[in-house]
Every structure is written in C-alpha cells, then in structure tokens.
C-alpha cells in the first residue's frame, strides 16, 4: 500500500519512515530531504527553496509540485511513503492529478498525532547526521559519542530550521496550511490518526496497524 504520512513538524514522520523503509522495503519520498539534498548540491532548485526553508516558511506550491512529479514519474512498482507532501490543499489536489496520470494510488493518509506542547522540545533537541541523515535527540536518543553518528561516524549537527524562532513559524505554517488536510483526506475515506507519543516501537505498531 502507498501511504501519505503527515503531521506537525517534529511529529516523527522521518523516524517512522525509516522503520517502514527498513522493515517493509517501502520507498521514502521526503520533500524536505529532497530540498536539503538540492541545497547541499547547490542546485538552482536548492537556492530557491533555501530562502523559504531558512525562515520556516513553506516553499511555494509551484516549486514543490513539479519536483514531486519528477519523482513519481520515475517510480517503479515499489510501495512508497510520501513524507512532507502534500502539505497544503492545493498540493493535495495536484497530487491527485499526478497519481492518476501515472496509474498510482494512495491507500491511506496517516496522521501522526502529537500534542503541540511536546513539539518544541522534540524539535529544539533534535540533531541529525550530516552524512547519512540519521536523527537523534539530545535527551531521548543521544549519540554514543558526543557529536558523532552511531551509524556512519559523520558529524551530527542541528538543522538550521530547528532553532526556536524558526520552529514557531513552521508550527504556524502547519496549523494554517497542513492541518486542513485532515478533513480533506477524511472526506476521501483515507484518513487515520495514529498516536505519535510514547516509544518509537509503539508508534510503529499503531501505524502499521492502520495500513
Ligand atoms: P518538518 O516536517 O519537520 O518541518 P521537513 O524536512 O519535512 O521538516 O521540511 C522542511 C522544510 O522544507 C519546510 O519547513 C518547508 O520549508 C520545506 N518543505 C518541505 N516539504 C514541503 C512542501 N510539501 N511544501 C512546501 N514546503 C515544503
Ligand atoms: Zn550517519
């Protein structure tokens, strides 16, 4: 089954996607990761996206939609997870057209539910590996050696947009633009909410229970 995984910044989409990739051999399509990779490679797309990302604002739909379309076109038969897309109702509408054109279908839109009060702590404490992208948290999932990734040995850093003032803007963008997708997917009979608090493994069990 192909799924959309959505929720507020810090809800754990990346963490749960990594488990699905490993255990269900799904393909992870994260628009945030794709943008960060473009920024690293200093492409034109990366330069355009960075201006918005650094401020915690959404990248304009016109940029995101074309980028996702390219990914979906090149997709084989592997089941996929859309993480971070769609993030607005117009993106969800554009996605419907793209799926139809490419003979693809979404089975479920799974919403990772985490109380607003938890999100700031999750995001300010988050650290990511600059090499392999593994995620850590200074309190709940620290690296074994300070600043060094357990998996690949690269430097572990804080994402530029995980600073408190930028996080506030991201949470606002979520409330305004992304939260309305709950009703959108519910109207299609595809919406399920999954409790996103507690142990990672417990969240994972709840998540696959809805698939
Ligand atoms: P998070 O979900 O934790 O905010 P992401 O890595 O998914 O992190 O996204 C980081 C940033 O990338 C967003 O704040 C936004 O600027 C940009 N971005 C990612 N996906 C989209 C999208 N579908 N539409 C617009 N902007 C996006
Ligand atoms: Zn690493």
mmCIF file of C-alpha atoms and ligand atoms in Angstrom:
data_model
loop_
_atom_site.group_PDB
_atom_site.id
_atom_site.type_symbol
_atom_site.label_atom_id
_atom_site.label_comp_id
_atom_site.label_asym_id
_atom_site.label_seq_id
_atom_site.Cartn_x
_atom_site.Cartn_y
_atom_site.Cartn_z
ATOM 1 C CA UNK A 1 0.000 0.000 0.000
ATOM 2 C CA UNK A 2 1.182 3.534 -0.794
ATOM 3 C CA UNK A 3 0.737 5.968 2.075
ATOM 4 C CA UNK A 4 0.883 9.628 2.917
ATOM 5 C CA UNK A 5 2.426 10.300 6.307
ATOM 6 C CA UNK A 6 1.618 13.708 7.694
ATOM 7 C CA UNK A 7 1.637 15.645 10.928
ATOM 8 C CA UNK A 8 3.226 18.665 12.551
ATOM 9 C CA UNK A 9 6.965 19.303 12.332
ATOM 10 C CA UNK A 10 8.553 17.046 14.926
ATOM 11 C CA UNK A 11 5.715 14.510 14.886
ATOM 12 C CA UNK A 12 8.142 11.738 13.945
ATOM 13 C CA UNK A 13 7.460 11.252 10.242
ATOM 14 C CA UNK A 14 11.122 10.781 9.415
ATOM 15 C CA UNK A 15 11.701 8.298 12.244
ATOM 16 C CA UNK A 16 8.694 6.176 11.330
ATOM 17 C CA UNK A 17 9.523 6.363 7.622
ATOM 18 C CA UNK A 18 12.995 4.983 8.307
ATOM 19 C CA UNK A 19 11.418 1.961 10.037
ATOM 20 C CA UNK A 20 8.973 1.393 7.186
ATOM 21 C CA UNK A 21 11.812 1.543 4.669
ATOM 22 C CA UNK A 22 13.815 -0.990 6.645
ATOM 23 C CA UNK A 23 11.037 -3.423 7.531
ATOM 24 C CA UNK A 24 8.568 -3.062 4.689
ATOM 25 C CA UNK A 25 11.034 -2.115 1.939
ATOM 26 C CA UNK A 26 8.997 0.943 1.069
ATOM 27 C CA UNK A 27 10.440 3.885 -0.809
ATOM 28 C CA UNK A 28 10.677 7.073 1.260
ATOM 29 C CA UNK A 29 9.830 10.255 -0.606
ATOM 30 C CA UNK A 30 10.529 13.197 1.695
ATOM 31 C CA UNK A 31 10.254 16.620 0.099
ATOM 32 C CA UNK A 32 12.264 18.108 2.996
ATOM 33 C CA UNK A 33 15.090 15.624 2.345
ATOM 34 C CA UNK A 34 14.977 16.265 -1.398
ATOM 35 C CA UNK A 35 15.219 20.020 -0.810
ATOM 36 C CA UNK A 36 18.126 19.564 1.619
ATOM 37 C CA UNK A 37 19.925 17.416 -0.910
ATOM 38 C CA UNK A 38 19.451 20.118 -3.579
ATOM 39 C CA UNK A 39 20.781 22.725 -1.148
ATOM 40 C CA UNK A 40 23.843 20.590 -0.434
ATOM 41 C CA UNK A 41 24.475 20.189 -4.160
ATOM 42 C CA UNK A 42 23.864 23.917 -4.668
ATOM 43 C CA UNK A 43 21.363 23.479 -7.476
ATOM 44 C CA UNK A 44 19.056 26.228 -8.740
ATOM 45 C CA UNK A 45 16.097 24.489 -7.075
ATOM 46 C CA UNK A 46 18.041 24.312 -3.822
ATOM 47 C CA UNK A 47 18.800 28.026 -3.959
ATOM 48 C CA UNK A 48 15.111 28.875 -4.467
ATOM 49 C CA UNK A 49 13.914 26.562 -1.699
ATOM 50 C CA UNK A 50 16.528 27.613 0.870
ATOM 51 C CA UNK A 51 15.180 31.163 1.123
ATOM 52 C CA UNK A 52 11.850 29.811 2.396
ATOM 53 C CA UNK A 53 13.163 26.905 4.449
ATOM 54 C CA UNK A 54 15.593 29.045 6.430
ATOM 55 C CA UNK A 55 12.652 31.195 7.539
ATOM 56 C CA UNK A 56 10.453 28.209 8.353
ATOM 57 C CA UNK A 57 8.044 29.107 5.564
ATOM 58 C CA UNK A 58 6.579 26.703 3.054
ATOM 59 C CA UNK A 59 8.249 26.542 -0.327
ATOM 60 C CA UNK A 60 5.709 27.744 -2.951
ATOM 61 C CA UNK A 61 3.435 25.016 -4.327
ATOM 62 C CA UNK A 62 4.626 25.687 -7.882
ATOM 63 C CA UNK A 63 8.178 24.628 -6.969
ATOM 64 C CA UNK A 64 7.227 21.611 -4.848
ATOM 65 C CA UNK A 65 4.655 20.106 -7.186
ATOM 66 C CA UNK A 66 6.982 19.900 -10.180
ATOM 67 C CA UNK A 67 9.681 18.334 -8.061
ATOM 68 C CA UNK A 68 7.366 15.609 -6.729
ATOM 69 C CA UNK A 69 6.013 14.922 -10.197
ATOM 70 C CA UNK A 70 9.543 14.107 -11.388
ATOM 71 C CA UNK A 71 9.973 11.626 -8.536
ATOM 72 C CA UNK A 72 6.617 9.922 -9.112
ATOM 73 C CA UNK A 73 7.301 9.563 -12.839
ATOM 74 C CA UNK A 74 10.490 7.628 -12.173
ATOM 75 C CA UNK A 75 8.904 5.338 -9.620
ATOM 76 C CA UNK A 76 8.839 1.591 -10.219
ATOM 77 C CA UNK A 77 6.408 -0.797 -8.610
ATOM 78 C CA UNK A 78 7.794 -0.322 -5.082
ATOM 79 C CA UNK A 79 5.307 0.920 -2.494
ATOM 80 C CA UNK A 80 6.063 4.437 -1.325
ATOM 81 C CA UNK A 81 5.652 6.775 1.641
ATOM 82 C CA UNK A 82 5.007 10.429 0.914
ATOM 83 C CA UNK A 83 6.507 12.382 3.823
ATOM 84 C CA UNK A 84 6.062 16.138 3.888
ATOM 85 C CA UNK A 85 3.935 16.182 0.748
ATOM 86 C CA UNK A 86 1.189 17.161 0.284
ATOM 87 C CA UNK A 87 1.427 19.933 2.835
ATOM 88 C CA UNK A 88 -1.335 22.192 1.518
ATOM 89 C CA UNK A 89 -4.752 21.549 -0.004
ATOM 90 C CA UNK A 90 -3.623 22.771 -3.460
ATOM 91 C CA UNK A 91 -0.704 20.299 -3.267
ATOM 92 C CA UNK A 92 -3.141 17.501 -2.405
ATOM 93 C CA UNK A 93 -5.261 18.435 -5.420
ATOM 94 C CA UNK A 94 -2.202 18.471 -7.677
ATOM 95 C CA UNK A 95 -1.163 15.091 -6.295
ATOM 96 C CA UNK A 96 -4.466 13.544 -7.339
ATOM 97 C CA UNK A 97 -3.828 14.510 -10.937
ATOM 98 C CA UNK A 98 -0.243 13.237 -10.868
ATOM 99 C CA UNK A 99 -1.274 9.892 -9.401
ATOM 100 C CA UNK A 100 -3.989 9.389 -11.965
ATOM 101 C CA UNK A 101 -1.602 10.227 -14.805
ATOM 102 C CA UNK A 102 0.936 7.689 -13.560
ATOM 103 C CA UNK A 103 -1.521 4.926 -12.652
ATOM 104 C CA UNK A 104 -0.761 5.208 -8.925
ATOM 105 C CA UNK A 105 -2.995 5.197 -5.873
ATOM 106 C CA UNK A 106 -2.742 6.216 -2.230
ATOM 107 C CA UNK A 107 -4.256 3.731 0.226
ATOM 108 C CA UNK A 108 -4.142 5.756 3.419
ATOM 109 C CA UNK A 109 -3.241 9.202 4.697
ATOM 110 C CA UNK A 110 -1.888 8.545 8.167
ATOM 111 C CA UNK A 111 -1.749 11.457 10.580
ATOM 112 C CA UNK A 112 0.842 11.293 13.354
ATOM 113 C CA UNK A 113 -0.788 12.985 16.304
ATOM 114 C CA UNK A 114 1.466 14.695 18.864
ATOM 115 C CA UNK A 115 0.328 17.397 21.328
ATOM 116 C CA UNK A 116 1.574 20.885 20.426
ATOM 117 C CA UNK A 117 3.256 21.144 23.848
ATOM 118 C CA UNK A 118 5.636 18.273 23.005
ATOM 119 C CA UNK A 119 6.719 19.524 19.612
ATOM 120 C CA UNK A 120 9.001 22.392 20.633
ATOM 121 C CA UNK A 121 11.110 20.135 22.878
ATOM 122 C CA UNK A 122 11.320 17.458 20.226
ATOM 123 C CA UNK A 123 12.497 19.931 17.587
ATOM 124 C CA UNK A 124 14.940 22.032 19.625
ATOM 125 C CA UNK A 125 16.596 18.828 20.897
ATOM 126 C CA UNK A 126 16.752 17.138 17.521
ATOM 127 C CA UNK A 127 20.150 16.510 15.930
ATOM 128 C CA UNK A 128 20.781 14.986 12.520
ATOM 129 C CA UNK A 129 23.729 13.226 10.951
ATOM 130 C CA UNK A 130 25.349 15.328 8.232
ATOM 131 C CA UNK A 131 26.403 12.129 6.465
ATOM 132 C CA UNK A 132 23.585 9.584 6.496
ATOM 133 C CA UNK A 133 20.680 11.683 7.799
ATOM 134 C CA UNK A 134 20.043 9.557 10.916
ATOM 135 C CA UNK A 135 18.158 11.522 13.564
ATOM 136 C CA UNK A 136 18.947 11.803 17.266
ATOM 137 C CA UNK A 137 17.652 13.753 20.239
ATOM 138 C CA UNK A 138 19.874 15.237 22.932
ATOM 139 C CA UNK A 139 17.652 13.865 25.712
ATOM 140 C CA UNK A 140 15.697 10.888 24.390
ATOM 141 C CA UNK A 141 18.123 9.437 21.828
ATOM 142 C CA UNK A 142 21.659 10.771 22.232
ATOM 143 C CA UNK A 143 24.602 9.549 20.160
ATOM 144 C CA UNK A 144 27.021 7.207 21.936
ATOM 145 C CA UNK A 145 29.906 9.615 21.336
ATOM 146 C CA UNK A 146 29.041 13.302 21.565
ATOM 147 C CA UNK A 147 28.528 14.840 18.123
ATOM 148 C CA UNK A 148 29.354 11.648 16.195
ATOM 149 C CA UNK A 149 26.826 9.485 14.343
ATOM 150 C CA UNK A 150 26.494 5.935 15.722
ATOM 151 C CA UNK A 151 25.813 4.575 12.261
ATOM 152 C CA UNK A 152 28.358 6.219 9.974
ATOM 153 C CA UNK A 153 30.726 8.261 12.158
ATOM 154 C CA UNK A 154 29.932 11.590 10.462
ATOM 155 C CA UNK A 155 29.343 14.785 12.376
ATOM 156 C CA UNK A 156 25.933 15.207 13.998
ATOM 157 C CA UNK A 157 24.521 18.716 13.659
ATOM 158 C CA UNK A 158 21.445 20.807 14.361
ATOM 159 C CA UNK A 159 19.276 21.574 11.343
ATOM 160 C CA UNK A 160 19.262 25.294 10.513
ATOM 161 C CA UNK A 161 15.469 25.386 10.825
ATOM 162 C CA UNK A 162 15.428 23.666 14.235
ATOM 163 C CA UNK A 163 16.083 26.990 16.000
ATOM 164 C CA UNK A 164 13.314 28.196 18.284
ATOM 165 C CA UNK A 165 12.139 31.248 16.316
ATOM 166 C CA UNK A 166 12.112 29.338 13.029
ATOM 167 C CA UNK A 167 10.269 26.436 14.669
ATOM 168 C CA UNK A 168 7.486 28.829 15.688
ATOM 169 C CA UNK A 169 6.993 29.860 12.066
ATOM 170 C CA UNK A 170 6.988 26.206 10.954
ATOM 171 C CA UNK A 171 4.346 25.307 13.536
ATOM 172 C CA UNK A 172 2.222 28.231 12.363
ATOM 173 C CA UNK A 173 2.581 27.137 8.736
ATOM 174 C CA UNK A 174 1.499 23.666 9.799
ATOM 175 C CA UNK A 175 -1.609 24.949 11.607
ATOM 176 C CA UNK A 176 -2.653 27.217 8.760
ATOM 177 C CA UNK A 177 -1.795 25.143 5.715
ATOM 178 C CA UNK A 178 -1.349 21.474 6.618
ATOM 179 C CA UNK A 179 -3.858 20.756 9.406
ATOM 180 C CA UNK A 180 -6.782 21.340 6.964
ATOM 181 C CA UNK A 181 -5.631 18.209 5.113
ATOM 182 C CA UNK A 182 -7.155 16.101 7.903
ATOM 183 C CA UNK A 183 -10.650 16.997 6.713
ATOM 184 C CA UNK A 184 -9.567 16.690 3.078
ATOM 185 C CA UNK A 185 -8.446 13.071 3.457
ATOM 186 C CA UNK A 186 -11.324 12.221 5.778
ATOM 187 C CA UNK A 187 -13.721 13.238 3.012
ATOM 188 C CA UNK A 188 -11.981 10.696 0.787
ATOM 189 C CA UNK A 189 -12.252 7.986 3.454
ATOM 190 C CA UNK A 190 -8.456 7.727 3.622
ATOM 191 C CA UNK A 191 -7.718 9.446 6.913
ATOM 192 C CA UNK A 192 -6.483 7.650 10.030
ATOM 193 C CA UNK A 193 -4.975 9.266 13.117
ATOM 194 C CA UNK A 194 -2.106 7.482 14.835
ATOM 195 C CA UNK A 195 -0.968 8.387 18.361
ATOM 196 C CA UNK A 196 2.561 9.722 17.952
ATOM 197 C CA UNK A 197 3.654 9.855 21.602
ATOM 198 C CA UNK A 198 5.455 7.158 23.581
ATOM 199 C CA UNK A 199 8.091 4.690 22.431
ATOM 200 C CA UNK A 200 9.080 4.685 18.767
ATOM 201 C CA UNK A 201 8.239 0.982 18.532
ATOM 202 C CA UNK A 202 4.763 1.532 19.991
ATOM 203 C CA UNK A 203 4.069 4.281 17.486
ATOM 204 C CA UNK A 204 5.288 1.984 14.713
ATOM 205 C CA UNK A 205 2.910 -0.795 15.793
ATOM 206 C CA UNK A 206 -0.007 1.612 15.839
ATOM 207 C CA UNK A 207 0.999 2.930 12.436
ATOM 208 C CA UNK A 208 1.257 -0.392 10.621
ATOM 209 C CA UNK A 209 -1.961 -1.439 12.356
ATOM 210 C CA UNK A 210 -3.693 1.223 10.224
ATOM 211 C CA UNK A 211 -2.115 0.136 6.933
HETATM 212 P P1 LIG B 1 9.371 19.250 9.119
HETATM 213 O O1 LIG B 1 8.200 18.418 8.709
HETATM 214 O O2 LIG B 1 9.978 18.767 10.376
HETATM 215 O O3 LIG B 1 9.102 20.727 9.120
HETATM 216 P P2 LIG B 1 10.691 18.785 6.533
HETATM 217 O O4 LIG B 1 12.068 18.275 6.409
HETATM 218 O O5 LIG B 1 9.582 17.928 6.052
HETATM 219 O O6 LIG B 1 10.541 19.085 8.086
HETATM 220 O O7 LIG B 1 10.566 20.181 5.809
HETATM 221 C C1 LIG B 1 11.498 21.228 5.998
HETATM 222 C C2 LIG B 1 11.104 22.460 5.187
HETATM 223 O O8 LIG B 1 11.076 22.125 3.796
HETATM 224 C C3 LIG B 1 9.730 23.033 5.463
HETATM 225 O O9 LIG B 1 9.717 23.908 6.567
HETATM 226 C C4 LIG B 1 9.431 23.760 4.134
HETATM 227 O O10 LIG B 1 10.121 24.981 4.065
HETATM 228 C C5 LIG B 1 10.050 22.840 3.109
HETATM 229 N N1 LIG B 1 9.068 21.863 2.577
HETATM 230 C C6 LIG B 1 9.146 20.520 2.664
HETATM 231 N N2 LIG B 1 8.080 19.943 2.065
HETATM 232 C C7 LIG B 1 7.310 20.951 1.596
HETATM 233 C C8 LIG B 1 6.079 21.012 0.887
HETATM 234 N N3 LIG B 1 5.406 19.917 0.534
HETATM 235 N N4 LIG B 1 5.593 22.237 0.571
HETATM 236 C C9 LIG B 1 6.226 23.344 0.899
HETATM 237 N N5 LIG B 1 7.398 23.364 1.567
HETATM 238 C C10 LIG B 1 7.942 22.194 1.920
HETATM 239 ZN ZN1 LIG B 2 25.350 8.997 9.994
#
